[in-house]
Amino acid sequence: MLKTERQISLKDIDNTIVSAHAFRESSSLLLLNTFKASHGTSEIYLIDLDDSLRIVLGRSFAGRVDVQVLGDAICCASSTEEILCVFRNNGVKEIKIKKSPLVLVVGCGAVFLKQAKSVAKMNKDLTGFETVWNLERDDVKDFVVLGDSKKLLVLYSNGTCCLVGQKSVQKINSMASPWHSVSSVPPHGIMLVDAAGSVYYCEYRKGKIRVSAKPCPLPFLVDKVVALQSGFDCFFSSDGTMLGMMPHVSLSDNKTCDNFIFESNQGDCCITESPPRLYIVRKETKEITIKILDPDRFANVVDGLIQSKLFDTALHLVRRQKPIMHSLETKVVFNLAYSQICDDKDYENGMLNLSIACGDDTVKMLHVFEFLLPASLRWKPTSDNVRTIDCISEREQLSNALLPYLWSHRSRILSSPDPSAAVKTMIDTAILNCLLIMSDNTATGSVLQFLQRRDNNVDYESSRVALQKRGLYSELLQLYNIQGHHSTAMELIKKLSLDPEKVIPRPAGTSAELKGQPGAWAAVKYLSSIVNPEISLVKYHCRWMMSLDPDATVTMFQHLYPSIPTKVAVSILSQDGSLLYSAQYLEEILQIKEMDLGENSTSVWDDRQILAELYLQMLANNKTSANLLDKLTHLLDSYAHTLDLNKLRRLLSEGQYSHDAMVLVLEKLKQHKKALEILIVDLEDPAKAERYCRRVGDKKVFVDLLKVALKSQQANSNVLQILSRNISPDLVIQTLACVPDRMGIHECNEYITASIWTLKEHQKKLYMMKHLAKGKLQTICNTRMQEQCRKHIVSGEKMCPMCQKQLGASAHVCSNNQLYHYSCFTRIK
């Protein structure tokens, strides 16, 4: 706490040193009070240490002298002379005093003199004294003027100590042995030393003195205490040796004074104080040595307390300063936190203090925990007070305590208007490494949840290595997704799906929980989460996904719509000839598009065309599939107006088409003869031909059926039977005209009989309809005659049954033998 600045020797002074004094305004002037026993005189020397040790003042007094320094004035009072000398720059003044045992004290900015049974105060111009207190006794050993200059704390020769006012005296009881010395500690403190060498702290407030219950536990016995203006207390032995010094505390802090440190500086005599210097004066043989000690900076004192791990003391000392030194306070709090974390393993309180020390400085906190960051992200903070913590064995408990503070810093950074990208990367990487250290989080999925945040900015390379090392492949895939390394992610999924036994290390965390699940679903989930996936990437990995789980792959393309166009998706799904899954995909997409875009959208029409072509290709490979034929029939029946039917026909003509499919297409093209040729000639299935004609609903198609049958020479009784069941009277003559002469009467007998019966039935129907119409006409005529013959008399009192108002001259209507207003009648109708 003290360091030697320089050491000076004096050979001209041959007397014994009694006391030494320094001037508060000047650090180069030193006052020595010496006594020469052989002559019985005292000599006062004022030494200018900066001017070649020139002695600028010399004065001899008879007997011993009490010396006090007040500002630039030196007051000297001899025990044998009746003169008090005051030395100032403008000369020497001598004040007449009474010859008696003197006690000269400086306090409250004035000089006080005890003579006989009174204490007097020197006036401001230092020319005389005025009595302030009258004492009952004259055996005063020492006294202290208290802060308000209204009371004295007087120490008597018998060891008693009293608080003396103008009209009252209060005795201060000693704890064990009589009091030995008293010292003032501005502004309200007092230190009492008993005969046993124990130091007690006192406080003077509101006219009362309170003494500590226990002495300060010092490692030595004290004779006298001197309080320095710099906030330290110096302890001296009876021979003038300074035993040590420590920061001053108030009475309420006495319980912690055992934590203070001490430094001993040996000296035969010590001057009181001259900030920022202390002087130790020692007489060695015929030479006087003056040792000038420069107190260390306040920061160095705090450093010493920190090194001794006396953090409470250091904080108390820093906070007593006005204004508070916040940088030093931060330094103490940080070192306290470091000690709690590293030495005491008190992670909760350590992190609390560390958070206080770091404040909003995220970089400083992360620098403390460098083990959470890769080398590329370790910044050197601007403050020199920060130390790193990298040798903690219980990292899991530390990470558990640290994680809430990291989340708090992260929220603060993201809410700032312009956050630094580098700092965001640092904090997110630290959070990820904290979660990885906490073993229970890998099982609960906290790492995966954190990586799923779209706003995370973890360092890619270090995070990739950490996750891969632990086998956290689900979390690694999420990292790849966030960073955009989709090709690498898909290769990892492929490896986990096709060769899981070759993956080292073995999957852990959420990856281990997926054991036995289809690998294709992981790929589906990953590709579906990509906003705009590359088509080449999807196409490359679609093959092995289709081999593992085609349904899952189809589901993936549904999720990727509209990122991947429908045509592209169909081409990818069909690259291995798997038309079934392409059609399945299109069926689902069409439902989505019809809801979003409407049935008349061009995109929907294009997809229906592709789906129809797929159905035709599939029917060419599987001509007997009733399910496919039903789907094609439904598509053509519902949306034939939106399809390019001619293109479908050309597609069928170019390959090995399905007859049923061709019939459906020709039906929609209204090329019935060609459709019937396929049914009669190719399939030789009159029953299908009959169903076809009925489905079309046009009786003329049956004539086409007969013509096709006659042309292909397939006109047998079966075809004529079909015609007889579906003959129309208006087509009988046309149908009979088509029958060739070569057909015998027995072959046409059934058809002719049916035709004659049909014509007769038609004639009966016409006759019946004629008579029904005639009867209806007669009824209408009779009703008209009755209405014409009916007469109604309209009087002024005739009422409308609807509105219950008179008809008057308004328009009216007669119905059911009732007269209505025309407007009322129209409302009824």
Coordinates of N, CA and C in Angstrom, one line a residue, residues 535-694:
I535 N -34.3 -28.1 -58.2 CA -35.0 -29.2 -58.9 C -34.0 -30.4 -59.1
S536 N -32.7 -30.0 -59.4 CA -31.7 -31.0 -59.6 C -31.5 -31.9 -58.3
L537 N -31.5 -31.2 -57.1 CA -31.3 -31.9 -55.9 C -32.5 -32.9 -55.6
V538 N -33.7 -32.4 -55.9 CA -34.9 -33.3 -55.7 C -34.8 -34.5 -56.6
K539 N -34.5 -34.2 -57.9 CA -34.5 -35.2 -58.9 C -33.4 -36.3 -58.6
Y540 N -32.3 -35.8 -58.1 CA -31.2 -36.8 -57.8 C -31.5 -37.7 -56.7
H541 N -32.2 -37.2 -55.6 CA -32.5 -38.1 -54.4 C -33.8 -38.7 -54.5
C542 N -34.6 -38.4 -55.6 CA -35.9 -39.0 -55.6 C -35.9 -40.5 -55.9
R543 N -34.8 -41.0 -56.6 CA -34.7 -42.4 -57.0 C -34.7 -43.3 -55.7
W544 N -33.7 -43.0 -54.8 CA -33.6 -43.9 -53.7 C -34.8 -43.7 -52.7
M545 N -35.4 -42.5 -52.7 CA -36.6 -42.3 -51.8 C -37.7 -43.1 -52.4
M546 N -37.9 -43.2 -53.7 CA -39.0 -44.0 -54.3 C -38.8 -45.5 -54.0
S547 N -37.5 -45.9 -54.0 CA -37.2 -47.3 -53.7 C -37.6 -47.7 -52.3
L548 N -37.5 -46.7 -51.3 CA -37.7 -47.0 -49.9 C -39.2 -46.8 -49.6
D549 N -39.8 -45.7 -50.0 CA -41.2 -45.4 -49.6 C -41.8 -44.5 -50.7
P550 N -42.4 -45.1 -51.7 CA -43.0 -44.2 -52.8 C -44.1 -43.3 -52.3
D551 N -45.0 -43.8 -51.3 CA -46.0 -43.0 -50.8 C -45.5 -41.7 -50.2
A552 N -44.4 -41.9 -49.4 CA -43.8 -40.7 -48.7 C -43.3 -39.7 -49.7
T553 N -42.7 -40.3 -50.8 CA -42.2 -39.4 -51.8 C -43.3 -38.6 -52.5
V554 N -44.4 -39.2 -52.8 CA -45.5 -38.5 -53.4 C -46.0 -37.4 -52.5
T555 N -46.1 -37.7 -51.2 CA -46.5 -36.7 -50.2 C -45.5 -35.5 -50.2
M556 N -44.2 -35.8 -50.4 CA -43.2 -34.7 -50.4 C -43.5 -33.7 -51.6
F557 N -43.8 -34.3 -52.8 CA -44.1 -33.4 -53.9 C -45.4 -32.6 -53.7
Q558 N -46.3 -33.2 -53.0 CA -47.5 -32.4 -52.6 C -47.2 -31.2 -51.8
H559 N -46.2 -31.4 -50.8 CA -45.8 -30.3 -50.0 C -44.9 -29.3 -50.7
L560 N -44.2 -29.7 -51.7 CA -43.4 -28.8 -52.5 C -44.1 -28.0 -53.5
Y561 N -45.4 -28.3 -53.7 CA -46.2 -27.5 -54.6 C -46.5 -26.1 -54.0
P562 N -46.3 -25.0 -54.6 CA -46.0 -24.8 -56.0 C -44.5 -24.5 -56.3
S563 N -43.7 -24.8 -55.3 CA -42.2 -24.5 -55.5 C -41.7 -25.3 -56.7
I564 N -42.1 -26.5 -56.8 CA -41.8 -27.4 -58.0 C -43.0 -27.5 -58.9
P565 N -43.0 -27.0 -60.2 CA -44.1 -27.1 -61.0 C -44.7 -28.5 -61.2
T566 N -45.9 -28.6 -61.5 CA -46.6 -29.9 -61.6 C -45.9 -30.8 -62.7
K567 N -45.6 -30.2 -63.8 CA -45.0 -31.0 -64.9 C -43.7 -31.5 -64.5
V568 N -42.9 -30.7 -63.8 CA -41.6 -31.2 -63.4 C -41.7 -32.3 -62.4
A569 N -42.7 -32.1 -61.4 CA -42.9 -33.2 -60.5 C -43.3 -34.5 -61.1
V570 N -44.2 -34.4 -62.1 CA -44.6 -35.6 -62.8 C -43.5 -36.3 -63.6
S571 N -42.6 -35.5 -64.2 CA -41.5 -36.0 -64.9 C -40.5 -36.7 -64.0
I572 N -40.3 -36.2 -62.8 CA -39.4 -36.8 -61.8 C -40.0 -38.1 -61.3
L573 N -41.3 -38.1 -61.0 CA -41.9 -39.3 -60.4 C -42.0 -40.4 -61.5
S574 N -42.0 -40.0 -62.8 CA -42.1 -41.0 -63.9 C -40.8 -41.4 -64.4
Q575 N -39.7 -40.9 -63.8 CA -38.4 -41.2 -64.5 C -38.0 -42.7 -64.4
D576 N -38.6 -43.4 -63.5 CA -38.4 -44.9 -63.4 C -39.6 -45.7 -64.0
G577 N -40.5 -45.0 -64.7 CA -41.7 -45.6 -65.3 C -42.8 -45.8 -64.3
S578 N -42.7 -45.2 -63.2 CA -43.8 -45.3 -62.1 C -44.9 -44.3 -62.4
L579 N -45.8 -44.7 -63.3 CA -46.9 -43.8 -63.7 C -48.0 -43.8 -62.6
L580 N -48.1 -44.8 -61.8 CA -49.1 -44.9 -60.9 C -49.0 -43.7 -59.8
Y581 N -47.7 -43.5 -59.3 CA -47.5 -42.5 -58.3 C -47.6 -41.1 -58.9
S582 N -47.3 -41.0 -60.2 CA -47.5 -39.7 -60.9 C -48.9 -39.3 -60.9
A583 N -49.8 -40.3 -61.3 CA -51.2 -40.1 -61.4 C -51.8 -39.8 -60.0
Q584 N -51.3 -40.5 -59.0 CA -51.7 -40.3 -57.6 C -51.4 -38.8 -57.1
Y585 N -50.2 -38.4 -57.5 CA -49.8 -37.0 -57.2 C -50.7 -36.0 -57.9
L586 N -50.9 -36.2 -59.2 CA -51.8 -35.3 -59.9 C -53.2 -35.2 -59.4
E587 N -53.7 -36.3 -58.9 CA -55.1 -36.4 -58.4 C -55.2 -35.5 -57.2
E588 N -54.1 -35.5 -56.3 CA -54.2 -34.7 -55.1 C -54.0 -33.3 -55.4
I589 N -53.0 -33.0 -56.3 CA -52.7 -31.6 -56.7 C -53.9 -30.9 -57.3
L590 N -54.7 -31.7 -58.2 CA -55.8 -31.1 -58.8 C -56.9 -30.7 -57.8
Q591 N -57.1 -31.5 -56.7 CA -58.0 -31.1 -55.7 C -57.6 -29.8 -55.1
I592 N -56.3 -29.6 -54.8 CA -55.8 -28.4 -54.2 C -55.9 -27.2 -55.1
K593 N -55.6 -27.4 -56.4 CA -55.7 -26.3 -57.4 C -57.1 -25.9 -57.6
E594 N -58.0 -26.8 -57.7 CA -59.4 -26.5 -57.9 C -60.0 -25.6 -56.8
M595 N -59.5 -25.9 -55.5 CA -60.0 -25.1 -54.4 C -59.3 -23.7 -54.4
D596 N -58.1 -23.6 -54.8 CA -57.4 -22.4 -54.8 C -57.6 -21.5 -56.0
L597 N -57.6 -22.1 -57.2 CA -57.7 -21.4 -58.5 C -59.0 -21.5 -59.2
G598 N -59.8 -22.5 -58.8 CA -61.1 -22.7 -59.5 C -61.0 -23.7 -60.7
E599 N -62.1 -24.3 -61.0 CA -62.1 -25.3 -62.0 C -61.7 -24.9 -63.4
N600 N -62.0 -23.6 -63.7 CA -61.8 -23.1 -65.1 C -60.4 -22.4 -65.2
S601 N -59.5 -22.7 -64.3 CA -58.1 -22.1 -64.4 C -57.3 -22.9 -65.5
T602 N -56.5 -22.1 -66.2 CA -55.7 -22.8 -67.3 C -54.8 -23.8 -66.8
S603 N -54.2 -23.5 -65.6 CA -53.3 -24.5 -64.9 C -54.0 -25.8 -64.6
V604 N -55.2 -25.6 -64.1 CA -56.0 -26.8 -63.8 C -56.3 -27.6 -65.1
W605 N -56.7 -27.0 -66.2 CA -56.9 -27.6 -67.4 C -55.7 -28.4 -67.9
D606 N -54.5 -27.8 -67.8 CA -53.3 -28.4 -68.2 C -53.0 -29.7 -67.4
D607 N -53.2 -29.6 -66.1 CA -53.0 -30.8 -65.3 C -54.0 -31.9 -65.6
R608 N -55.2 -31.5 -65.9 CA -56.2 -32.6 -66.3 C -55.8 -33.3 -67.5
Q609 N -55.2 -32.5 -68.5 CA -54.7 -33.1 -69.7 C -53.6 -34.1 -69.4
I610 N -52.7 -33.7 -68.5 CA -51.6 -34.6 -68.2 C -52.1 -35.8 -67.5
L611 N -53.1 -35.7 -66.6 CA -53.6 -36.8 -65.9 C -54.3 -37.8 -66.9
A612 N -55.1 -37.2 -67.8 CA -55.7 -38.1 -68.8 C -54.7 -38.9 -69.6
E613 N -53.6 -38.2 -70.0 CA -52.6 -38.9 -70.8 C -51.9 -40.0 -69.9
L614 N -51.8 -39.7 -68.6 CA -51.2 -40.7 -67.7 C -52.1 -42.0 -67.7
Y615 N -53.4 -41.7 -67.5 CA -54.4 -42.8 -67.5 C -54.3 -43.6 -68.8
L616 N -54.2 -43.0 -69.9 CA -54.1 -43.7 -71.2 C -52.9 -44.6 -71.2
Q617 N -51.7 -44.0 -70.8 CA -50.5 -44.8 -70.8 C -50.6 -46.0 -69.8
M618 N -51.2 -45.7 -68.7 CA -51.3 -46.8 -67.7 C -52.3 -47.9 -68.3
L619 N -53.4 -47.5 -69.0 CA -54.3 -48.5 -69.6 C -53.6 -49.3 -70.7
A620 N -52.7 -48.6 -71.4 CA -52.0 -49.4 -72.4 C -51.2 -50.5 -71.8
N621 N -50.7 -50.3 -70.6 CA -49.9 -51.4 -69.9 C -50.8 -52.4 -69.2
N622 N -51.9 -51.9 -68.8 CA -52.8 -52.8 -68.0 C -54.2 -52.6 -68.6
K623 N -54.5 -53.2 -69.6 CA -55.8 -53.0 -70.4 C -57.0 -53.4 -69.6
T624 N -56.9 -54.3 -68.6 CA -58.0 -54.8 -67.9 C -58.3 -54.1 -66.6
S625 N -57.6 -53.0 -66.3 CA -57.8 -52.3 -65.0 C -59.1 -51.6 -65.0
A626 N -60.1 -52.1 -64.2 CA -61.4 -51.5 -64.2 C -61.3 -50.1 -63.4
N627 N -60.4 -50.1 -62.4 CA -60.3 -48.8 -61.6 C -59.8 -47.7 -62.5
L628 N -58.8 -48.0 -63.3 CA -58.3 -46.9 -64.1 C -59.3 -46.5 -65.2
L629 N -60.0 -47.4 -65.7 CA -61.0 -47.1 -66.7 C -62.1 -46.2 -66.1
D630 N -62.5 -46.6 -64.8 CA -63.5 -45.7 -64.2 C -63.0 -44.3 -63.9
K631 N -61.7 -44.2 -63.6 CA -61.2 -42.8 -63.4 C -61.1 -42.1 -64.7
L632 N -60.8 -42.7 -65.8 CA -60.7 -42.0 -67.0 C -62.1 -41.7 -67.5
T633 N -63.1 -42.6 -67.3 CA -64.5 -42.3 -67.6 C -65.0 -41.1 -66.9
H634 N -64.7 -41.0 -65.6 CA -65.2 -39.9 -64.8 C -64.5 -38.6 -65.3
L635 N -63.2 -38.7 -65.6 CA -62.5 -37.5 -66.0 C -63.1 -37.0 -67.4
L636 N -63.4 -37.9 -68.3 CA -63.9 -37.5 -69.6 C -65.3 -37.0 -69.5
D637 N -66.1 -37.7 -68.6 CA -67.5 -37.2 -68.5 C -67.6 -35.9 -67.9
S638 N -66.7 -35.6 -66.9 CA -66.8 -34.3 -66.2 C -66.1 -33.2 -66.8
Y639 N -65.0 -33.4 -67.5 CA -64.2 -32.3 -68.0 C -63.8 -32.5 -69.4
A640 N -64.6 -33.1 -70.2 CA -64.2 -33.3 -71.6 C -64.1 -32.0 -72.4
H641 N -64.8 -31.0 -72.0 CA -64.7 -29.7 -72.6 C -63.4 -29.0 -72.4
T642 N -62.7 -29.4 -71.3 CA -61.4 -28.8 -71.0 C -60.2 -29.6 -71.6
L643 N -60.4 -30.7 -72.2 CA -59.4 -31.6 -72.6 C -59.2 -31.5 -74.1
D644 N -57.9 -31.7 -74.5 CA -57.6 -31.8 -75.9 C -57.8 -33.3 -76.4
L645 N -59.0 -33.6 -76.8 CA -59.4 -34.9 -77.1 C -58.7 -35.5 -78.4
N646 N -58.4 -34.6 -79.3 CA -57.7 -35.0 -80.5 C -56.3 -35.5 -80.1
K647 N -55.7 -34.8 -79.2 CA -54.3 -35.2 -78.7 C -54.4 -36.6 -78.1
L648 N -55.4 -36.8 -77.3 CA -55.6 -38.1 -76.6 C -55.8 -39.2 -77.7
R649 N -56.5 -38.9 -78.7 CA -56.7 -39.9 -79.7 C -55.4 -40.2 -80.4
R650 N -54.7 -39.1 -80.8 CA -53.4 -39.4 -81.4 C -52.4 -40.2 -80.5
L651 N -52.5 -39.9 -79.3 CA -51.7 -40.7 -78.3 C -52.1 -42.2 -78.3
L652 N -53.4 -42.4 -78.4 CA -53.8 -43.8 -78.4 C -53.5 -44.5 -79.7
S653 N -53.5 -43.7 -80.8 CA -53.2 -44.3 -82.1 C -51.8 -44.7 -82.2
E654 N -50.9 -43.9 -81.5 CA -49.4 -44.1 -81.7 C -49.0 -45.4 -80.9
G655 N -49.6 -45.8 -79.9 CA -49.2 -46.9 -79.1 C -50.1 -48.0 -79.0
Q656 N -49.8 -48.9 -78.2 CA -50.7 -50.1 -78.0 C -51.9 -49.6 -77.0
Y657 N -52.9 -49.1 -77.7 CA -53.9 -48.4 -76.9 C -54.9 -49.5 -76.4
S658 N -55.7 -49.0 -75.4 CA -56.8 -49.8 -74.8 C -58.0 -49.5 -75.6
H659 N -58.7 -50.6 -76.1 CA -59.9 -50.4 -76.8 C -61.0 -49.6 -76.1
D660 N -61.1 -49.9 -74.8 CA -62.1 -49.2 -74.0 C -61.7 -47.7 -73.9
A661 N -60.4 -47.4 -73.7 CA -60.0 -46.0 -73.6 C -60.3 -45.3 -75.0
M662 N -60.1 -46.0 -76.1 CA -60.3 -45.4 -77.4 C -61.8 -45.1 -77.6
V663 N -62.6 -46.1 -77.1 CA -64.1 -45.9 -77.2 C -64.5 -44.7 -76.5
L664 N -64.0 -44.5 -75.3 CA -64.4 -43.3 -74.4 C -64.0 -42.0 -75.1
V665 N -62.8 -42.0 -75.7 CA -62.3 -40.8 -76.4 C -63.2 -40.5 -77.6
L666 N -63.4 -41.5 -78.4 CA -64.3 -41.3 -79.6 C -65.7 -40.9 -79.3
E667 N -66.2 -41.4 -78.2 CA -67.5 -41.0 -77.7 C -67.6 -39.5 -77.5
K668 N -66.5 -39.0 -76.8 CA -66.5 -37.5 -76.5 C -66.3 -36.7 -77.8
L669 N -65.6 -37.3 -78.8 CA -65.4 -36.7 -80.1 C -66.7 -36.8 -81.0
K670 N -67.7 -37.6 -80.5 CA -68.9 -37.9 -81.3 C -68.6 -38.6 -82.6
Q671 N -67.6 -39.4 -82.6 CA -67.3 -40.3 -83.7 C -67.8 -41.7 -83.4
H672 N -69.2 -41.8 -83.4 CA -69.8 -43.0 -82.9 C -69.6 -44.2 -83.8
K673 N -69.5 -43.9 -85.1 CA -69.3 -45.1 -86.0 C -68.0 -45.8 -85.7
K674 N -66.9 -45.0 -85.5 CA -65.6 -45.5 -85.2 C -65.6 -46.3 -83.9
A675 N -66.3 -45.7 -82.9 CA -66.4 -46.3 -81.6 C -67.1 -47.7 -81.7
L676 N -68.2 -47.7 -82.5 CA -69.0 -48.9 -82.7 C -68.2 -49.9 -83.5
E677 N -67.4 -49.5 -84.4 CA -66.5 -50.4 -85.2 C -65.6 -51.2 -84.2
I678 N -65.0 -50.5 -83.2 CA -64.2 -51.1 -82.2 C -64.9 -52.1 -81.4
L679 N -66.2 -51.7 -81.0 CA -66.9 -52.6 -80.2 C -67.5 -53.8 -80.9
I680 N -67.9 -53.6 -82.2 CA -68.5 -54.7 -83.0 C -67.4 -55.6 -83.7
V681 N -66.4 -54.9 -84.3 CA -65.5 -55.6 -85.1 C -64.3 -56.1 -84.3
D682 N -63.7 -55.2 -83.5 CA -62.5 -55.6 -82.7 C -62.8 -56.4 -81.5
L683 N -63.8 -55.9 -80.7 CA -64.1 -56.6 -79.5 C -65.2 -57.7 -79.7
E684 N -66.0 -57.6 -80.8 CA -67.1 -58.5 -81.0 C -68.0 -58.6 -79.8
D685 N -68.4 -57.5 -79.3 CA -69.2 -57.4 -78.0 C -70.4 -56.6 -78.3
P686 N -71.5 -57.1 -78.8 CA -72.7 -56.4 -79.1 C -73.3 -55.8 -77.8
A687 N -73.1 -56.5 -76.7 CA -73.7 -56.0 -75.4 C -73.1 -54.6 -75.1
K688 N -71.7 -54.5 -75.2 CA -71.1 -53.2 -75.0 C -71.5 -52.2 -76.0
A689 N -71.7 -52.6 -77.2 CA -72.2 -51.7 -78.2 C -73.6 -51.2 -77.9
E690 N -74.5 -52.0 -77.4 CA -75.8 -51.6 -77.0 C -75.7 -50.6 -75.8
R691 N -74.9 -50.9 -74.8 CA -74.7 -50.0 -73.6 C -74.1 -48.6 -74.1
Y692 N -73.3 -48.7 -75.1 CA -72.7 -47.5 -75.7 C -73.8 -46.6 -76.3
C693 N -74.7 -47.3 -77.1 CA -75.7 -46.5 -77.8 C -76.7 -45.9 -76.8
R694 N -77.0 -46.7 -75.7 CA -77.9 -46.1 -74.7 C -77.3 -45.0 -73.9

